[in-house]
């Protein structure tokens, strides 16, 4: 691990000022950043400790939504009464991720900004455009079983690892950020980037911007939802494919649908046009399959990971059936129902 300077910020403006300097990283739980520093993948010159900032609460919003502070731990978020009652899809997705020990430390802001678990990104002896722009992508033509089937580019086929973010995408969350130019709100759909020809940038944050909160809209998906995560083992593994599905049912038909995929792209993958195919239809295998096919329309395998296309199609159908039947996937007994 390289030497670095350490700054403990007492206020948000102080953190933003310090974070605007080149080579600076914000430190909260550190469950991802510290690992990357140990591997030599990240080499910040300065760490700005933000743990004393007043960003650790969950609050109701005037419009009926909910604001999740960036420094609330994943564990505290999942078990918060307002989250569990009003946004059970989010609670389920969080509980599907990591381990209890990590969820106790990891923060909401950090979860948003965690980096890919691509083997080549972590291994500084290999080619990786995300870690070393212009060096190439070792995963293309290499070992790529865990890699992207959607939204990839000739520069990068890495996937975003978060479970929480997949649920946030389905719920239409908004990220609140503060930076040198002031405060701004970023729609979850616009927060993470596809790699294009600049895969080193994971998201649309500007230099020095700090995530302060995540806002959840006041929409009711408390009855018909599920978070289905398919992985190599039942605990402490990243998703090969995951599906956040939420339906609003009226008179036995789908009035509104939300579907987001994880483990398949550089960001949570959602296509509103695929969701619209379900609206006004009765829940059926044929309707679910049509939505899945639309969602996966541009999917391309890279060899080792080609199985993800059929796996994702089946997972979408299974998740929509769980949501329609109001039988969400258990995150205690993780066997697929």
XYZ file of C-alpha atoms in Angstrom:
337
model
C 0.000 0.000 0.000
C 1.369 3.426 -0.951
C 1.782 6.282 1.482
C -1.093 8.768 1.599
C -2.252 11.835 3.493
C -5.294 11.623 5.749
C -7.873 14.359 6.356
C -10.868 14.066 8.686
C -13.651 16.367 7.461
C -15.973 17.925 10.043
C -18.487 19.469 7.615
C -19.767 18.767 4.112
C -18.195 21.972 2.678
C -14.873 21.002 4.241
C -15.099 17.534 2.699
C -15.974 18.951 -0.717
C -13.092 21.400 -0.607
C -10.624 18.678 0.297
C -12.121 16.218 -2.168
C -11.743 18.598 -5.097
C -7.971 18.139 -5.035
C -6.500 15.724 -7.589
C -5.736 12.242 -6.318
C -8.207 12.427 -3.430
C -10.746 9.769 -2.415
C -13.542 9.938 0.134
C -13.401 7.279 2.851
C -16.524 6.004 4.614
C -16.812 2.281 5.430
C -13.826 1.500 3.228
C -14.996 -2.048 2.477
C -14.051 -1.669 -1.205
C -11.577 1.218 -1.300
C -9.182 -0.228 1.271
C -9.078 -3.549 -0.583
C -8.272 -1.721 -3.814
C -5.489 0.195 -2.089
C -3.994 -3.021 -0.725
C -4.006 -4.501 -4.225
C -2.392 -1.389 -5.699
C -5.393 -0.849 -7.945
C -6.217 2.482 -6.270
C -3.358 4.798 -5.262
C -4.926 7.928 -3.752
C -2.608 10.648 -2.532
C -5.136 11.754 0.105
C -8.015 10.096 1.921
C -10.794 12.360 3.176
C -12.563 10.645 6.084
C -16.258 11.649 5.932
C -17.557 9.484 8.776
C -18.233 12.473 11.056
C -20.475 14.257 8.567
C -24.195 14.563 9.440
C -25.317 12.123 6.728
C -26.362 9.192 8.866
C -30.167 9.404 9.070
C -33.232 8.032 7.277
C -35.974 10.650 6.946
C -39.422 10.911 5.397
C -39.772 13.502 2.641
C -42.718 15.927 2.335
C -43.901 14.233 -0.869
C -44.183 10.856 0.865
C -40.815 9.571 -0.279
C -37.806 8.639 1.840
C -34.296 10.075 2.103
C -31.470 7.676 2.913
C -28.363 9.357 4.275
C -25.166 8.453 2.446
C -23.482 7.341 5.675
C -26.267 5.053 6.891
C -24.907 1.519 6.849
C -26.397 -1.032 4.497
C -27.500 -3.101 7.496
C -29.243 -0.190 9.202
C -30.937 0.752 5.931
C -32.296 -2.743 5.302
C -33.703 -3.108 8.810
C -35.019 0.441 9.182
C -38.798 0.245 9.787
C -39.633 2.775 7.066
C -37.524 0.964 4.478
C -38.812 -2.470 5.435
C -42.424 -1.274 5.377
C -42.446 1.026 2.341
C -39.549 -0.269 0.202
C -39.201 -4.007 0.883
C -37.617 -4.531 -2.543
C -34.663 -2.395 -1.462
C -34.368 -4.145 1.898
C -34.382 -7.526 0.140
C -31.701 -6.501 -2.354
C -29.409 -5.204 0.387
C -29.805 -8.407 2.381
C -28.871 -10.404 -0.722
C -25.477 -8.704 -0.865
C -22.136 -9.228 0.871
C -22.130 -10.670 4.404
C -23.638 -9.408 7.682
C -20.214 -8.157 8.781
C -19.721 -6.123 5.605
C -23.293 -4.781 5.622
C -22.691 -3.488 9.145
C -19.816 -1.321 7.879
C -20.580 -0.551 4.236
C -22.480 2.692 3.603
C -25.174 3.634 1.121
C -22.932 6.154 -0.624
C -20.102 3.677 -0.784
C -22.368 1.002 -2.226
C -23.281 3.354 -5.063
C -19.622 3.982 -5.829
C -18.092 0.550 -5.378
C -15.995 -0.608 -8.272
C -16.148 -3.682 -10.474
C -14.856 -7.033 -9.268
C -13.392 -7.847 -12.696
C -10.304 -10.026 -12.237
C -8.291 -7.905 -14.659
C -9.166 -4.670 -12.886
C -7.817 -6.026 -9.607
C -4.687 -7.627 -11.074
C -2.223 -4.802 -11.780
C -0.141 -7.182 -13.892
C -2.838 -7.478 -16.555
C -4.332 -5.165 -19.175
C -7.334 -3.114 -18.033
C -8.614 0.085 -19.604
C -10.583 0.884 -16.464
C -7.484 0.798 -14.270
C -4.889 1.876 -16.865
C -6.566 3.669 -19.797
C -5.202 2.596 -23.153
C -3.713 -0.680 -21.924
C -6.434 -2.871 -23.419
C -9.087 -5.161 -21.938
C -7.744 -8.538 -20.857
C -11.258 -9.875 -20.316
C -12.085 -9.636 -24.027
C -10.854 -12.962 -25.321
C -9.778 -13.935 -21.821
C -11.507 -15.441 -18.816
C -14.825 -13.597 -18.841
C -17.443 -15.802 -17.196
C -18.607 -13.010 -14.846
C -18.554 -10.236 -17.420
C -21.122 -8.090 -19.235
C -23.573 -9.211 -21.879
C -25.248 -5.784 -22.191
C -23.938 -2.273 -22.758
C -20.312 -3.370 -23.158
C -17.804 -1.805 -25.517
C -14.525 -2.787 -27.236
C -12.805 -1.013 -24.319
C -14.440 -2.785 -21.362
C -16.831 -5.622 -20.516
C -16.790 -5.255 -16.711
C -19.987 -5.364 -14.649
C -21.183 -3.258 -11.739
C -21.310 -5.465 -8.610
C -23.994 -3.822 -6.455
C -27.265 -5.462 -5.426
C -28.615 -2.340 -3.739
C -28.217 -0.289 -6.917
C -30.309 -2.715 -8.941
C -33.251 -2.169 -6.600
C -32.645 1.592 -6.589
C -32.791 1.580 -10.384
C -36.091 -0.308 -10.390
C -37.534 2.065 -7.792
C -36.497 5.177 -9.730
C -34.316 6.634 -6.969
C -32.495 9.964 -7.136
C -28.960 10.575 -5.894
C -28.257 13.834 -4.072
C -24.718 15.177 -4.485
C -22.821 18.264 -3.344
C -19.693 19.585 -5.031
C -17.644 22.704 -5.753
C -20.443 23.993 -7.998
C -23.196 23.361 -5.440
C -25.913 20.771 -4.964
C -27.592 18.715 -7.652
C -29.912 15.731 -8.028
C -28.983 12.854 -10.351
C -31.580 10.342 -11.509
C -30.459 6.792 -10.760
C -30.767 5.972 -14.457
C -28.152 8.648 -15.194
C -25.814 8.028 -12.272
C -23.753 5.088 -13.532
C -22.142 5.113 -16.981
C -21.711 2.555 -19.710
C -18.022 2.123 -20.543
C -17.921 3.498 -24.093
C -14.352 4.576 -24.835
C -13.799 5.912 -21.281
C -14.340 2.971 -18.908
C -12.179 4.521 -16.180
C -15.204 6.632 -15.195
C -17.835 4.565 -13.392
C -20.391 7.318 -12.825
C -21.355 10.884 -13.667
C -20.045 12.515 -10.492
C -17.813 15.510 -11.138
C -14.443 15.992 -9.386
C -14.979 16.806 -5.725
C -18.680 15.865 -5.704
C -19.832 13.971 -2.641
C -22.958 11.822 -2.459
C -25.007 13.063 0.497
C -28.255 11.097 0.189
C -30.449 8.816 -1.902
C -34.098 9.806 -2.348
C -36.794 7.200 -2.917
C -40.047 8.299 -4.601
C -43.418 7.766 -2.982
C -44.572 4.803 -5.075
C -46.249 1.676 -3.763
C -44.522 -1.559 -4.729
C -44.984 -3.176 -1.344
C -47.083 -6.157 -2.395
C -45.829 -7.453 -5.728
C -42.035 -7.445 -5.808
C -38.975 -9.667 -5.621
C -35.199 -9.521 -5.749
C -33.850 -12.675 -7.342
C -30.083 -13.197 -7.275
C -28.429 -16.083 -9.090
C -24.818 -16.805 -8.134
C -22.276 -19.596 -7.868
C -22.954 -20.161 -4.171
C -25.792 -19.179 -1.887
C -23.889 -16.687 0.266
C -21.193 -14.057 -0.088
C -20.981 -14.143 -3.882
C -21.606 -11.520 -6.528
C -24.487 -12.005 -8.929
C -24.085 -13.774 -12.220
C -27.552 -12.389 -12.928
C -29.937 -10.600 -10.597
C -33.427 -9.221 -11.166
C -35.300 -6.538 -9.250
C -38.950 -6.801 -10.248
C -41.833 -4.660 -9.008
C -45.409 -4.717 -10.257
C -48.513 -2.702 -9.463
C -51.566 -4.849 -10.054
C -55.124 -3.669 -10.733
C -58.038 -6.037 -11.351
C -55.683 -8.922 -12.016
C -53.663 -7.068 -14.641
C -50.333 -5.260 -14.598
C -50.864 -1.513 -14.191
C -47.162 -0.688 -13.864
C -43.959 -2.701 -14.111
C -40.360 -2.107 -13.126
C -37.531 -4.505 -14.032
C -33.824 -3.950 -13.473
C -30.984 -6.414 -14.014
C -27.700 -6.747 -12.158
C -24.541 -8.690 -12.962
C -24.950 -8.152 -16.711
C -23.717 -4.634 -17.480
C -21.559 -1.717 -16.382
C -24.630 -0.342 -14.585
C -28.022 -1.637 -13.429
C -29.824 -2.467 -16.676
C -33.339 -1.173 -17.227
C -35.387 -0.540 -20.393
C -38.752 1.189 -19.807
C -39.938 0.059 -23.254
C -39.642 -3.554 -22.110
C -41.621 -2.796 -18.963
C -44.416 -1.214 -21.000
C -45.007 -4.531 -22.760
C -46.501 -5.845 -19.515
C -48.892 -2.974 -18.853
C -52.541 -3.947 -19.287
C -51.742 -7.642 -19.570
C -52.551 -10.498 -17.244
C -49.516 -12.153 -15.656
C -48.458 -15.030 -17.897
C -45.359 -16.862 -19.021
C -45.787 -15.456 -22.524
C -46.038 -11.858 -21.293
C -43.038 -12.262 -19.011
C -40.986 -13.852 -21.775
C -41.794 -11.000 -24.160
C -40.623 -8.466 -21.594
C -37.462 -10.484 -20.985
C -36.692 -10.729 -24.686
C -37.092 -6.963 -25.052
C -34.879 -6.331 -22.045
C -32.171 -8.604 -23.459
C -32.569 -7.530 -27.081
C -28.979 -6.255 -27.397
C -27.313 -8.965 -25.300
C -24.031 -10.325 -26.678
C -21.931 -13.059 -25.101
C -18.150 -12.979 -24.905
C -17.547 -16.723 -24.848
C -17.317 -17.890 -21.259
C -20.264 -15.704 -20.242
C -22.633 -16.520 -23.119
C -24.673 -18.695 -20.762
C -25.789 -15.501 -19.010
C -28.177 -14.667 -21.858
C -30.378 -17.711 -21.341
C -29.877 -17.535 -17.578
C -31.042 -13.910 -17.537
C -34.098 -14.711 -19.657
C -35.158 -17.474 -17.276
C -34.405 -15.301 -14.234
C -36.592 -12.472 -15.547
C -39.530 -14.833 -16.085
C -39.048 -16.397 -12.638
C -38.744 -13.005 -10.914
C -41.852 -11.621 -12.610
C -43.794 -14.718 -11.575
C -42.629 -14.281 -7.969
C -43.643 -10.612 -8.062
C -47.042 -11.292 -9.651
C -47.776 -14.011 -7.092
C -46.613 -11.786 -4.196
C -44.106 -14.460 -3.161
C -40.807 -12.565 -2.989
C -37.540 -14.474 -2.942
C -36.394 -15.154 0.617
C -32.981 -13.722 1.494
C -32.761 -16.040 4.490
C -33.359 -19.249 2.590
C -31.652 -18.206 -0.638
C -32.703 -21.240 -2.666
C -34.727 -20.093 -5.661
C -38.432 -20.592 -4.949
